[in-house]
Coordinates of C-alpha atoms (C1' of nucleotides) in Angstrom, one line a residue:
Chain A
M87 CA 16.9 -57.9 26.9
V88 CA 18.5 -54.4 27.7
K89 CA 16.5 -52.4 29.8
A90 CA 16.5 -48.5 29.1
A91 CA 17.8 -47.6 32.5
D92 CA 20.9 -49.9 31.6
R93 CA 21.3 -48.5 28.3
A94 CA 21.4 -45.0 29.9
K95 CA 24.3 -46.0 32.1
N96 CA 26.4 -47.5 29.0
P97 CA 26.3 -45.1 26.1
A98 CA 27.8 -47.2 23.7
R99 CA 25.0 -49.4 24.2
S100 CA 22.6 -46.3 23.7
S101 CA 20.8 -47.3 21.0
V102 CA 18.3 -50.3 20.1
W103 CA 20.6 -51.2 17.1
L104 CA 23.2 -52.4 19.1
E105 CA 21.2 -55.6 20.7
K106 CA 20.0 -58.6 18.7
R107 CA 16.5 -59.2 19.1
A108 CA 14.6 -62.1 18.1
T109 CA 12.0 -60.9 15.4
R110 CA 9.2 -63.5 15.3
S111 CA 6.1 -62.0 13.7
G112 CA 2.6 -62.2 14.8
G113 CA 2.9 -65.3 16.7
G114 CA 0.9 -64.0 19.6
P115 CA -2.8 -63.7 20.9
A116 CA -3.3 -60.4 19.7
G117 CA -1.4 -60.9 16.5
L118 CA 1.2 -58.4 17.4
D119 CA 4.8 -57.9 16.5
R120 CA 7.4 -55.4 15.9
D121 CA 6.8 -54.7 12.4
R122 CA 2.9 -53.7 13.0
I123 CA 4.0 -51.4 16.0
V124 CA 6.5 -49.4 13.8
A125 CA 4.1 -49.4 10.8
A126 CA 1.3 -48.2 13.1
S127 CA 3.5 -45.7 14.7
I128 CA 4.7 -44.2 11.4
R129 CA 1.2 -43.9 10.3
M130 CA 0.2 -42.0 13.5
L131 CA 3.3 -39.8 13.6
D132 CA 2.5 -38.7 9.9
E133 CA -1.2 -37.8 10.6
E134 CA -0.8 -36.6 14.1
G135 CA 2.8 -35.4 14.6
L136 CA 5.5 -36.3 17.2
A137 CA 3.9 -34.5 20.1
K138 CA 0.5 -36.3 19.8
L139 CA 2.0 -40.1 19.8
S140 CA 1.5 -41.8 23.3
M141 CA 2.1 -45.3 24.1
R142 CA -1.7 -45.6 25.1
K143 CA -3.3 -44.2 21.6
L144 CA -0.7 -46.3 19.7
A145 CA -1.7 -49.2 21.6
T146 CA -5.5 -48.6 21.1
E147 CA -4.9 -48.3 17.4
L148 CA -3.4 -51.7 17.8
G149 CA -6.4 -52.9 19.5
V150 CA -4.1 -53.7 22.8
T151 CA -3.4 -52.0 26.0
A152 CA -0.4 -49.8 26.5
M153 CA 1.7 -52.3 28.4
S154 CA 1.6 -54.6 25.8
L155 CA 3.9 -52.7 23.8
Y156 CA 6.3 -53.2 26.4
W157 CA 6.9 -56.8 25.3
Y158 CA 8.6 -55.8 22.0
V159 CA 10.1 -52.4 23.0
D160 CA 11.8 -51.1 26.2
T161 CA 10.8 -47.7 25.7
K162 CA 8.9 -45.3 23.8
D163 CA 12.3 -43.7 22.2
D164 CA 13.0 -47.2 20.8
I165 CA 9.8 -47.1 18.7
I166 CA 10.9 -43.9 17.3
E167 CA 14.2 -45.2 16.4
F168 CA 12.8 -48.2 14.7
A169 CA 10.5 -45.8 13.0
M170 CA 13.2 -43.6 11.8
D171 CA 15.1 -46.6 10.3
S172 CA 12.2 -47.7 8.4
V173 CA 11.6 -44.4 6.9
Y174 CA 15.4 -44.2 6.0
G175 CA 14.2 -47.3 4.0
E176 CA 12.4 -45.1 1.6
F177 CA 15.3 -43.9 -0.1
D178 CA 15.5 -45.1 -3.8
L179 CA 18.9 -46.4 -4.1
A180 CA 18.9 -47.7 -7.4
A181 CA 18.1 -44.1 -8.7
I182 CA 21.2 -42.8 -6.8
D183 CA 23.6 -45.6 -8.4
A184 CA 22.2 -44.6 -11.8
A185 CA 23.7 -41.1 -11.6
R186 CA 26.1 -40.0 -13.9
D187 CA 28.6 -38.4 -12.2
W188 CA 29.2 -37.1 -8.6
Q189 CA 27.7 -33.9 -9.2
D190 CA 24.4 -35.5 -10.2
R191 CA 24.7 -38.4 -7.5
I192 CA 24.9 -35.5 -4.6
R193 CA 21.9 -33.8 -6.4
V194 CA 19.7 -37.0 -6.4
L195 CA 20.6 -37.9 -2.7
A196 CA 20.0 -34.3 -1.7
R197 CA 16.6 -34.2 -3.3
E198 CA 15.6 -37.5 -1.8
Y199 CA 16.7 -36.4 1.8
R200 CA 14.8 -33.2 1.2
A201 CA 11.5 -35.2 0.1
M202 CA 11.8 -37.6 3.1
L203 CA 12.2 -34.8 5.6
V204 CA 9.0 -33.2 4.0
R205 CA 7.0 -36.3 3.8
H206 CA 7.8 -37.0 7.3
T207 CA 7.6 -33.7 9.6
W208 CA 8.5 -35.7 12.7
M209 CA 11.8 -37.0 11.3
S210 CA 14.0 -33.8 11.4
P211 CA 13.3 -33.2 15.1
S212 CA 13.7 -36.9 16.0
A213 CA 17.0 -37.3 13.7
G214 CA 18.6 -34.6 15.8
Q215 CA 18.1 -36.6 19.1
Y216 CA 19.1 -40.3 18.0
L217 CA 22.1 -41.9 16.7
N218 CA 20.7 -43.0 13.5
I219 CA 22.9 -46.3 13.1
G220 CA 20.3 -48.5 12.1
P221 CA 20.6 -50.6 8.8
N222 CA 18.9 -48.5 6.5
A223 CA 20.4 -45.2 7.9
I224 CA 23.9 -46.6 7.4
A225 CA 22.8 -47.8 3.9
V226 CA 22.5 -44.1 3.3
A227 CA 25.2 -42.7 4.9
Y228 CA 27.4 -45.0 2.9
K229 CA 25.8 -43.8 -0.4
I230 CA 26.6 -40.1 0.7
Q231 CA 29.9 -41.1 1.8
Q232 CA 30.6 -42.7 -1.6
A233 CA 29.3 -39.6 -3.9
I234 CA 31.8 -37.6 -1.7
S235 CA 34.6 -39.9 -2.1
D236 CA 33.9 -39.5 -5.9
T237 CA 34.8 -36.2 -5.9
G238 CA 38.4 -37.0 -5.6
L239 CA 38.7 -34.9 -2.5
S240 CA 41.3 -35.4 -0.2
L241 CA 40.3 -37.5 3.0
D242 CA 40.8 -34.7 5.1
R243 CA 38.3 -32.4 3.1
Q244 CA 35.7 -35.0 2.7
P245 CA 34.0 -34.4 5.9
G246 CA 33.7 -30.8 5.5
A247 CA 32.3 -31.1 2.1
M248 CA 30.0 -34.0 3.3
S249 CA 28.6 -31.8 6.1
A250 CA 28.1 -28.5 3.9
V251 CA 25.9 -30.5 1.9
F252 CA 24.0 -32.6 4.1
Q253 CA 23.9 -30.7 7.1
F254 CA 22.6 -27.9 4.8
V255 CA 19.8 -30.4 3.4
Y256 CA 19.2 -31.4 7.0
G257 CA 18.5 -27.8 7.9
Y258 CA 16.6 -26.7 4.8
G259 CA 14.3 -29.6 5.1
T260 CA 13.7 -29.1 9.0
I261 CA 12.4 -25.5 8.3
E262 CA 10.4 -26.5 5.2
S263 CA 8.8 -29.4 6.8
Q264 CA 8.0 -27.5 10.1
F265 CA 6.4 -24.9 7.8
G266 CA 4.5 -27.2 6.4
R267 CA 3.5 -28.8 9.6
R268 CA 2.3 -25.3 11.2
A269 CA 0.4 -24.4 8.2
A270 CA -1.4 -27.9 8.3
E271 CA -2.1 -27.2 11.9
A272 CA -3.6 -23.8 11.2
G273 CA -5.7 -25.7 8.4
M274 CA -4.4 -23.5 5.9
S275 CA -2.5 -24.0 2.6
Q276 CA 1.2 -22.9 2.7
D277 CA 0.7 -19.9 0.5
E278 CA -2.2 -18.6 2.9
F279 CA 0.1 -19.3 5.7
Y280 CA 2.9 -17.5 4.0
V281 CA 0.9 -14.4 3.1
D282 CA -0.2 -14.2 6.9
S283 CA 3.0 -14.7 8.3
V284 CA 4.7 -12.1 6.3
K285 CA 1.7 -9.6 7.1
A286 CA 1.7 -10.0 10.6
F287 CA 5.4 -9.6 10.8
R288 CA 5.3 -6.4 8.6
D289 CA 2.3 -4.9 10.5
D290 CA 4.3 -4.9 13.8
P291 CA 5.6 -1.6 14.2
E292 CA 8.4 -2.4 16.5
F293 CA 10.6 -3.8 13.5
S294 CA 9.8 -1.6 11.0
P295 CA 13.2 0.0 10.5
Q296 CA 15.1 -3.2 9.9
I297 CA 11.9 -4.6 7.8
E298 CA 12.7 -1.7 5.0
G299 CA 15.9 -3.6 4.2
M300 CA 14.6 -7.0 3.9
Q301 CA 11.4 -5.5 2.1
E302 CA 12.8 -6.4 -1.3
I303 CA 13.9 -10.0 -0.5
L304 CA 10.2 -10.3 0.5
D305 CA 9.1 -8.8 -2.6
E306 CA 11.0 -10.6 -5.0
R307 CA 10.1 -13.8 -3.5
A308 CA 6.2 -13.0 -3.6
S309 CA 6.8 -12.2 -7.2
H310 CA 8.2 -15.6 -8.1
G311 CA 5.1 -17.6 -7.8
S312 CA 3.8 -20.0 -5.1
V313 CA 5.5 -21.0 -1.7
G314 CA 6.4 -24.5 -3.2
A315 CA 7.9 -23.0 -6.3
I316 CA 9.9 -20.8 -3.8
W317 CA 11.2 -23.6 -1.8
D318 CA 12.2 -25.4 -4.8
R319 CA 14.0 -22.7 -6.6
D320 CA 16.1 -21.7 -3.5
F321 CA 16.9 -25.3 -3.0
D322 CA 18.2 -25.6 -6.4
H323 CA 20.1 -22.6 -6.1
A324 CA 21.8 -23.7 -2.7
L325 CA 22.7 -26.7 -4.4
D326 CA 24.4 -25.1 -7.1
V327 CA 26.4 -22.9 -4.5
L328 CA 27.5 -26.2 -2.6
I329 CA 28.4 -28.2 -5.9
A330 CA 30.6 -25.5 -7.6
G331 CA 32.3 -25.0 -3.8
I332 CA 33.3 -28.3 -3.8
E333 CA 34.5 -28.1 -7.7
V334 CA 36.8 -25.3 -6.4
M335 CA 38.0 -27.2 -3.5
V336 CA 38.8 -30.2 -5.9
A337 CA 40.8 -27.8 -8.5
R338 CA 42.7 -26.4 -5.8
E339 CA 43.9 -29.5 -4.5
A340 CA 44.9 -30.4 -8.0
E341 CA 46.5 -26.9 -8.4
G342 CA 48.5 -27.6 -5.0
A343 CA 49.8 -31.0 -6.3
R344 CA 50.8 -29.8 -9.8
R345 CA 53.0 -27.0 -7.8
Q346 CA 54.3 -29.5 -5.5
K347 CA 56.1 -31.1 -8.4
Chain B
M47 CA -4.3 -10.9 26.7
V48 CA -4.6 -13.4 23.8
K49 CA -5.1 -17.0 25.0
A50 CA -3.1 -19.9 23.4
A51 CA -6.3 -21.3 22.3
D52 CA -7.3 -18.2 20.4
R53 CA -3.9 -18.0 18.7
A54 CA -4.0 -21.7 17.5
K55 CA -7.3 -20.5 15.7
N56 CA -5.5 -17.6 14.2
P57 CA -2.1 -18.4 12.7
A58 CA -1.1 -15.0 11.9
R59 CA -1.1 -14.5 15.8
S60 CA 0.6 -17.4 16.6
S61 CA 3.6 -15.8 18.2
V62 CA 4.0 -14.2 21.6
W63 CA 5.8 -11.4 19.7
L64 CA 2.7 -10.1 18.0
E65 CA 0.9 -8.8 20.9
K66 CA 1.6 -5.9 23.0
R67 CA 2.4 -6.7 26.7
A68 CA 2.9 -4.5 29.6
T69 CA 6.4 -5.4 31.2
R70 CA 6.2 -4.1 34.6
S71 CA 9.3 -5.1 36.6
G72 CA 8.9 -7.1 39.9
G73 CA 6.1 -4.9 41.2
G74 CA 4.2 -7.9 43.0
P75 CA 4.2 -9.7 46.1
A76 CA 6.5 -12.2 45.0
G77 CA 8.9 -10.3 43.0
L78 CA 8.2 -11.9 39.8
D79 CA 8.5 -10.6 36.4
R80 CA 8.9 -11.9 32.9
D81 CA 12.4 -11.0 32.5
R82 CA 13.1 -13.2 35.6
I83 CA 11.0 -16.0 34.5
V84 CA 13.0 -16.2 31.2
A85 CA 16.3 -15.8 32.9
A86 CA 15.7 -18.9 35.3
S87 CA 14.3 -20.8 32.3
I88 CA 17.3 -20.3 30.3
R89 CA 19.4 -21.4 33.3
M90 CA 17.5 -24.6 33.6
L91 CA 17.5 -25.1 30.0
D92 CA 21.3 -25.0 29.7
E93 CA 21.5 -27.3 33.0
E94 CA 19.0 -29.7 32.7
G95 CA 17.8 -30.0 29.0
L96 CA 14.6 -29.3 27.3
A97 CA 12.9 -32.6 28.2
K98 CA 13.4 -31.7 31.8
L99 CA 12.1 -28.2 31.9
S100 CA 8.5 -28.1 33.7
M101 CA 6.2 -25.3 34.8
R102 CA 6.2 -26.8 38.2
K103 CA 10.2 -27.0 38.5
L104 CA 10.6 -23.7 37.1
A105 CA 8.2 -21.9 39.6
T106 CA 9.6 -23.8 42.4
E107 CA 13.1 -22.4 41.3
L108 CA 11.4 -19.0 41.2
G109 CA 9.9 -19.6 44.9
V110 CA 6.2 -19.6 43.6
T111 CA 3.5 -22.1 42.5
A112 CA 3.3 -23.2 38.9
M113 CA 0.2 -21.1 38.5
S114 CA 1.7 -17.6 39.0
L115 CA 3.6 -18.0 35.9
Y116 CA 0.4 -17.9 33.9
W117 CA 0.1 -14.4 35.0
Y118 CA 2.8 -13.5 32.8
V119 CA 2.7 -15.9 30.2
D120 CA -0.2 -17.9 28.2
T121 CA 1.7 -21.3 27.8
K122 CA 4.8 -23.1 28.4
D123 CA 5.7 -22.5 24.7
D124 CA 5.6 -18.9 25.4
I125 CA 8.5 -19.0 27.9
I126 CA 10.6 -21.1 25.6
E127 CA 10.0 -18.4 22.6
F128 CA 11.1 -15.6 25.0
A129 CA 14.1 -17.8 26.1
M130 CA 15.2 -18.2 22.7
D131 CA 15.0 -14.4 21.6
S132 CA 17.0 -13.6 24.7
V133 CA 19.6 -15.9 23.4
Y134 CA 19.8 -14.5 20.0
G135 CA 20.6 -11.2 21.9
E136 CA 24.0 -12.9 22.5
F137 CA 25.1 -12.4 19.1
D138 CA 28.2 -9.8 19.1
L139 CA 26.7 -7.3 16.3
A140 CA 29.6 -5.2 16.6
A141 CA 32.1 -7.9 15.7
I142 CA 30.0 -8.6 12.5
D143 CA 30.0 -5.1 11.5
A144 CA 33.8 -5.0 12.1
A145 CA 34.4 -7.5 9.4
R146 CA 36.5 -6.4 6.4
D147 CA 34.5 -8.1 3.5
W148 CA 31.4 -10.2 3.0
Q149 CA 33.3 -13.3 3.2
D150 CA 34.8 -12.5 6.7
R151 CA 31.4 -11.3 7.8
I152 CA 29.8 -14.6 6.7
R153 CA 32.7 -16.6 8.7
V154 CA 32.0 -14.4 12.0
L155 CA 28.2 -15.0 11.3
A156 CA 28.4 -18.5 11.1
R157 CA 31.0 -19.1 13.9
E158 CA 28.9 -17.1 16.2
Y159 CA 25.6 -18.9 15.4
R160 CA 27.4 -22.2 15.6
A161 CA 28.9 -21.3 19.0
M162 CA 25.3 -20.3 20.3
L163 CA 23.7 -23.5 19.3
V164 CA 26.5 -25.4 21.1
R165 CA 26.4 -23.3 24.1
H166 CA 22.7 -23.7 24.3
T167 CA 21.8 -27.2 23.5
W168 CA 18.1 -26.8 23.5
M169 CA 17.9 -24.0 20.9
S170 CA 18.1 -26.0 17.7
P171 CA 15.1 -28.4 18.7
S172 CA 13.4 -25.2 19.7
A173 CA 14.2 -23.2 16.7
G174 CA 12.9 -25.7 14.3
Q175 CA 9.4 -25.5 16.2
Y176 CA 8.8 -21.7 16.5
L177 CA 8.7 -18.8 14.3
N178 CA 11.6 -16.9 15.7
I179 CA 10.5 -13.5 15.2
G180 CA 11.6 -11.6 18.2
P181 CA 13.3 -8.4 18.1
N182 CA 16.8 -10.2 18.5
A183 CA 16.4 -12.9 16.1
I184 CA 15.3 -10.4 13.7
A185 CA 18.4 -8.1 14.2
V186 CA 20.3 -11.6 13.7
A187 CA 18.4 -12.1 10.4
Y188 CA 18.9 -8.7 9.3
K189 CA 22.7 -8.9 9.5
I190 CA 22.8 -12.4 7.6
Q191 CA 20.6 -10.6 4.9
Q192 CA 23.0 -8.0 4.6
A193 CA 25.9 -10.0 4.6
I194 CA 24.4 -12.1 1.5
S195 CA 23.4 -9.0 -0.1
D196 CA 27.1 -7.5 0.1
T197 CA 28.1 -10.6 -2.1
G198 CA 26.7 -8.7 -5.1
L199 CA 24.6 -11.8 -6.0
S200 CA 21.2 -11.0 -7.8
L201 CA 18.1 -10.8 -5.8
D202 CA 16.8 -14.2 -6.9
R203 CA 20.0 -16.2 -6.0
Q204 CA 20.5 -14.5 -2.6
P205 CA 17.9 -16.5 -0.6
G206 CA 19.7 -20.0 -2.0
A207 CA 22.9 -18.3 -1.1
M208 CA 21.7 -17.5 2.3
S209 CA 19.9 -21.0 3.0
A210 CA 23.0 -22.7 1.8
V211 CA 25.1 -21.2 4.5
F212 CA 23.3 -20.6 7.6
Q213 CA 20.9 -23.9 7.3
F214 CA 24.1 -25.7 6.9
V215 CA 25.3 -24.1 10.0
Y216 CA 22.0 -24.7 11.5
G217 CA 22.2 -28.6 10.7
Y218 CA 25.9 -28.9 11.8
G219 CA 25.3 -27.0 15.1
T220 CA 22.4 -29.3 15.8
I221 CA 24.5 -32.6 15.2
E222 CA 27.2 -31.2 17.2
S223 CA 25.1 -29.8 20.3
Q224 CA 23.3 -32.8 20.2
F225 CA 26.5 -34.9 20.3
G226 CA 27.8 -32.9 23.2
R227 CA 24.5 -33.0 25.1
R228 CA 24.4 -37.0 24.9
A229 CA 28.1 -37.2 25.9
A230 CA 27.2 -35.1 28.8
E231 CA 24.1 -37.2 29.9
A232 CA 26.3 -40.1 29.6
G233 CA 28.8 -38.6 32.0
M234 CA 31.8 -38.8 29.6
S235 CA 33.9 -36.4 27.7
Q236 CA 33.1 -35.8 23.9
D237 CA 36.3 -37.9 23.0
E238 CA 35.2 -41.0 25.3
F239 CA 31.8 -40.7 23.8
Y240 CA 33.2 -40.6 20.4
V241 CA 35.5 -43.7 20.8
D242 CA 32.7 -45.7 22.6
S243 CA 30.3 -44.8 19.6
V244 CA 32.7 -45.9 16.9
K245 CA 33.5 -49.3 18.6
A246 CA 29.9 -49.9 19.3
F247 CA 29.0 -49.3 15.8
R248 CA 32.2 -51.2 14.4
D249 CA 31.5 -54.4 16.6
D250 CA 28.2 -55.0 15.3
P251 CA 28.5 -57.6 12.6
E252 CA 25.1 -56.7 10.7
F253 CA 27.0 -53.8 9.1
S254 CA 30.4 -54.9 8.4
P255 CA 30.4 -55.1 4.7
Q256 CA 29.5 -51.4 4.5
I257 CA 31.8 -50.1 7.3
E258 CA 34.5 -51.3 5.3
G259 CA 34.0 -48.5 3.0
M260 CA 33.8 -46.1 5.7
Q261 CA 36.9 -47.1 7.8
E262 CA 39.4 -44.9 6.3
I263 CA 37.1 -41.7 7.0
L264 CA 36.9 -42.9 10.6
D265 CA 40.5 -43.6 10.8
E266 CA 41.4 -40.4 9.4
R267 CA 39.5 -38.5 11.8
A268 CA 40.8 -40.5 14.5
S269 CA 44.3 -39.4 13.5
H270 CA 43.5 -35.8 13.3
G271 CA 43.2 -35.3 17.1
S272 CA 40.4 -34.6 19.5
V273 CA 36.7 -34.5 18.7
G274 CA 36.7 -30.8 19.4
A275 CA 39.4 -30.4 17.0
I276 CA 37.5 -32.3 14.1
W277 CA 34.6 -30.4 14.9
D278 CA 36.5 -27.0 14.0
R279 CA 38.2 -28.5 11.1
D280 CA 35.5 -29.9 9.3
F281 CA 33.5 -26.8 10.0
D282 CA 36.1 -24.6 8.5
H283 CA 36.5 -26.9 5.6
A284 CA 32.7 -26.4 4.8
L285 CA 32.7 -22.9 5.2
D286 CA 35.5 -22.8 2.7
V287 CA 33.2 -24.8 0.2
L288 CA 30.1 -22.4 0.8
I289 CA 32.2 -19.3 0.0
A290 CA 34.3 -20.7 -2.9
G291 CA 30.7 -21.7 -4.2
I292 CA 29.1 -17.9 -3.6
E293 CA 32.0 -16.6 -5.1
V294 CA 31.5 -18.7 -8.3
M295 CA 27.9 -17.8 -8.8
V296 CA 28.8 -14.1 -8.4
A297 CA 31.4 -14.5 -11.1
R298 CA 29.0 -16.3 -13.2
E299 CA 26.4 -13.6 -13.0
A300 CA 29.2 -11.1 -13.9
E301 CA 30.2 -13.3 -16.9
G302 CA 26.5 -13.6 -18.0
A303 CA 25.9 -9.8 -17.9
R304 CA 29.3 -9.2 -19.8
R305 CA 28.0 -11.4 -22.5
Q306 CA 24.4 -9.8 -22.8
K307 CA 26.3 -6.5 -24.2
Chain C
dA290 C1' -3.1 -6.9 40.6
dC291 C1' -1.0 -10.7 41.6
dC292 C1' -1.0 -15.3 43.5
dT293 C1' -2.5 -20.1 45.1
dG294 C1' -5.1 -25.1 46.0
dA295 C1' -7.6 -28.3 44.0
dA296 C1' -8.7 -30.5 40.2
dC297 C1' -8.9 -32.3 35.1
dA298 C1' -6.9 -34.7 31.7
dC299 C1' -3.3 -36.5 30.4
dC300 C1' 1.7 -38.8 30.2
dG301 C1' 5.7 -42.9 30.4
dT302 C1' 6.6 -46.7 32.8
dT303 C1' 6.9 -50.8 36.6
dC304 C1' 5.1 -54.4 39.0
dA305 C1' 2.3 -58.1 40.0
dA306 C1' -0.8 -61.1 38.2
dG307 C1' -3.4 -63.6 34.6
dT308 C1' -3.7 -67.0 30.6
Chain D
dA185 C1' 5.3 -66.7 25.7
dC186 C1' 2.3 -63.0 25.9
dC187 C1' -0.8 -59.7 27.6
dT188 C1' -3.6 -56.6 31.3
dG189 C1' -5.1 -53.7 35.7
dA190 C1' -3.8 -51.2 39.0
dA191 C1' -0.6 -47.8 40.7
dC192 C1' 3.4 -44.5 40.8
dA193 C1' 5.4 -40.4 39.6
dC194 C1' 4.9 -37.1 36.9
dC195 C1' 3.1 -33.3 33.2
dG196 C1' 0.3 -28.6 31.1
dT197 C1' -3.5 -26.0 32.1
dT198 C1' -8.2 -24.2 33.9
dC199 C1' -10.8 -22.2 37.2
dA200 C1' -12.6 -20.6 41.3
dA201 C1' -10.8 -18.7 45.4
dG202 C1' -8.0 -15.8 48.0
dT203 C1' -5.2 -11.3 49.5

DNA sequence: ACCTGAACACCGTTCAAGT
DNA sequence: ACCTGAACACCGTTCAAGT
């Protein structure tokens, strides 16, 4: 088994996914196995958040001491890597394949990605820190890459288009899920939390000159309805922008090719 | 002074920026003040990373014990919030104002934002977790909002367009800066680290069927040049997509208004 | 007003020892 | 093969005490 310290020295091996591991299930005296550990950690991460997960608490939840976990993983980071890939497995790949055209396929993928980030608030801070090359993450990346390929864009424009869409979704999902997490931690609904935040922001005399200019955006948003509805609307509008932008790039490339003749 | 525990109970007051604080400078016996603490923390965060910053080490750096810091801040989180806003102050607001049109202004803002995230690798994980309503962050947000307003989009479409551009930049800057951080931690250049990662990824027999389909993208990228050049190119291409998309939305709204007559 | 020492309640991880 | 107890080297933060 490759130890964490060894992996740190060899970055090519810096992910749990790059070693073969036996995956016996529940054979031991405590009935422990990696799947049970990962499932329990996802449950705890969802309920208590990334900061609250500790090896000792996770072990207690599993009726075992912290040190037992080290038989199945090398470090705490490994557990989070396994948990992340397990969550990537929640993507509904069939729904993605059922999409009519690339526009629709990108929308479905974006919506699933966003929903996943919001459902598991610990995913976005974690996703930034690890390589994400587990089998389920790769499967999703492949679907994304295919959808972008289907646009007909040239190979050198595809990565940019892919980034535009899916780094946007990552950023949006991060802000949305962290907002939800903060509201939940404060014991408030998102609507209550939003009203409170805007009020506090508005009351501070230090920023009033600039707030004037931002006031109408805040008012427009407030008039639109619940915070949840605003998140949905703005996300859809952003996807409209991104898809229209890709369509323009595709058309420009077609135009360029015609002129070449 | 509002204690951290009190703020947690009152989320409207959940940011350091919502309380007035005296900002005496260096009056004490140890010559300590908040500005010195924040400056030292930024230096340490840049050099050692978010995970390595501790109150004890920061204090040692300042020639003082950890507990002294608690005279100037309530929690470690406060220090990070102050450090973040200080970094938002690095934006070149004059360069943004000098831009010719909204397209150019968005490009300049996006490039500055990206550069800031890459320069300070601890910013993106931190930015996800805090409210970001310090004076410098607000000033930047105001510039962004103005650039979007200048597009001529209707008020209800502006937030979506803003998200599309700046959540993309956040997501892209996050991946790029974390990649750089990982490479640096492994003591490698980005190019070495990239080659190593792709090789490891490719060698794993478990994913080979899917890798086939992604091979040509990897090859195209490798043929383009250094990793740094690829980051730049893909970022520019993504901005092309985003700006073209906003132009389409503006045109559609103008079309809709004409038909109404 | 500003700074400290000692202490509390935690961490992740190692290592030798048990069954 | 699997699990544990004790220990190491850390954390952030509180509190009473010093100057």
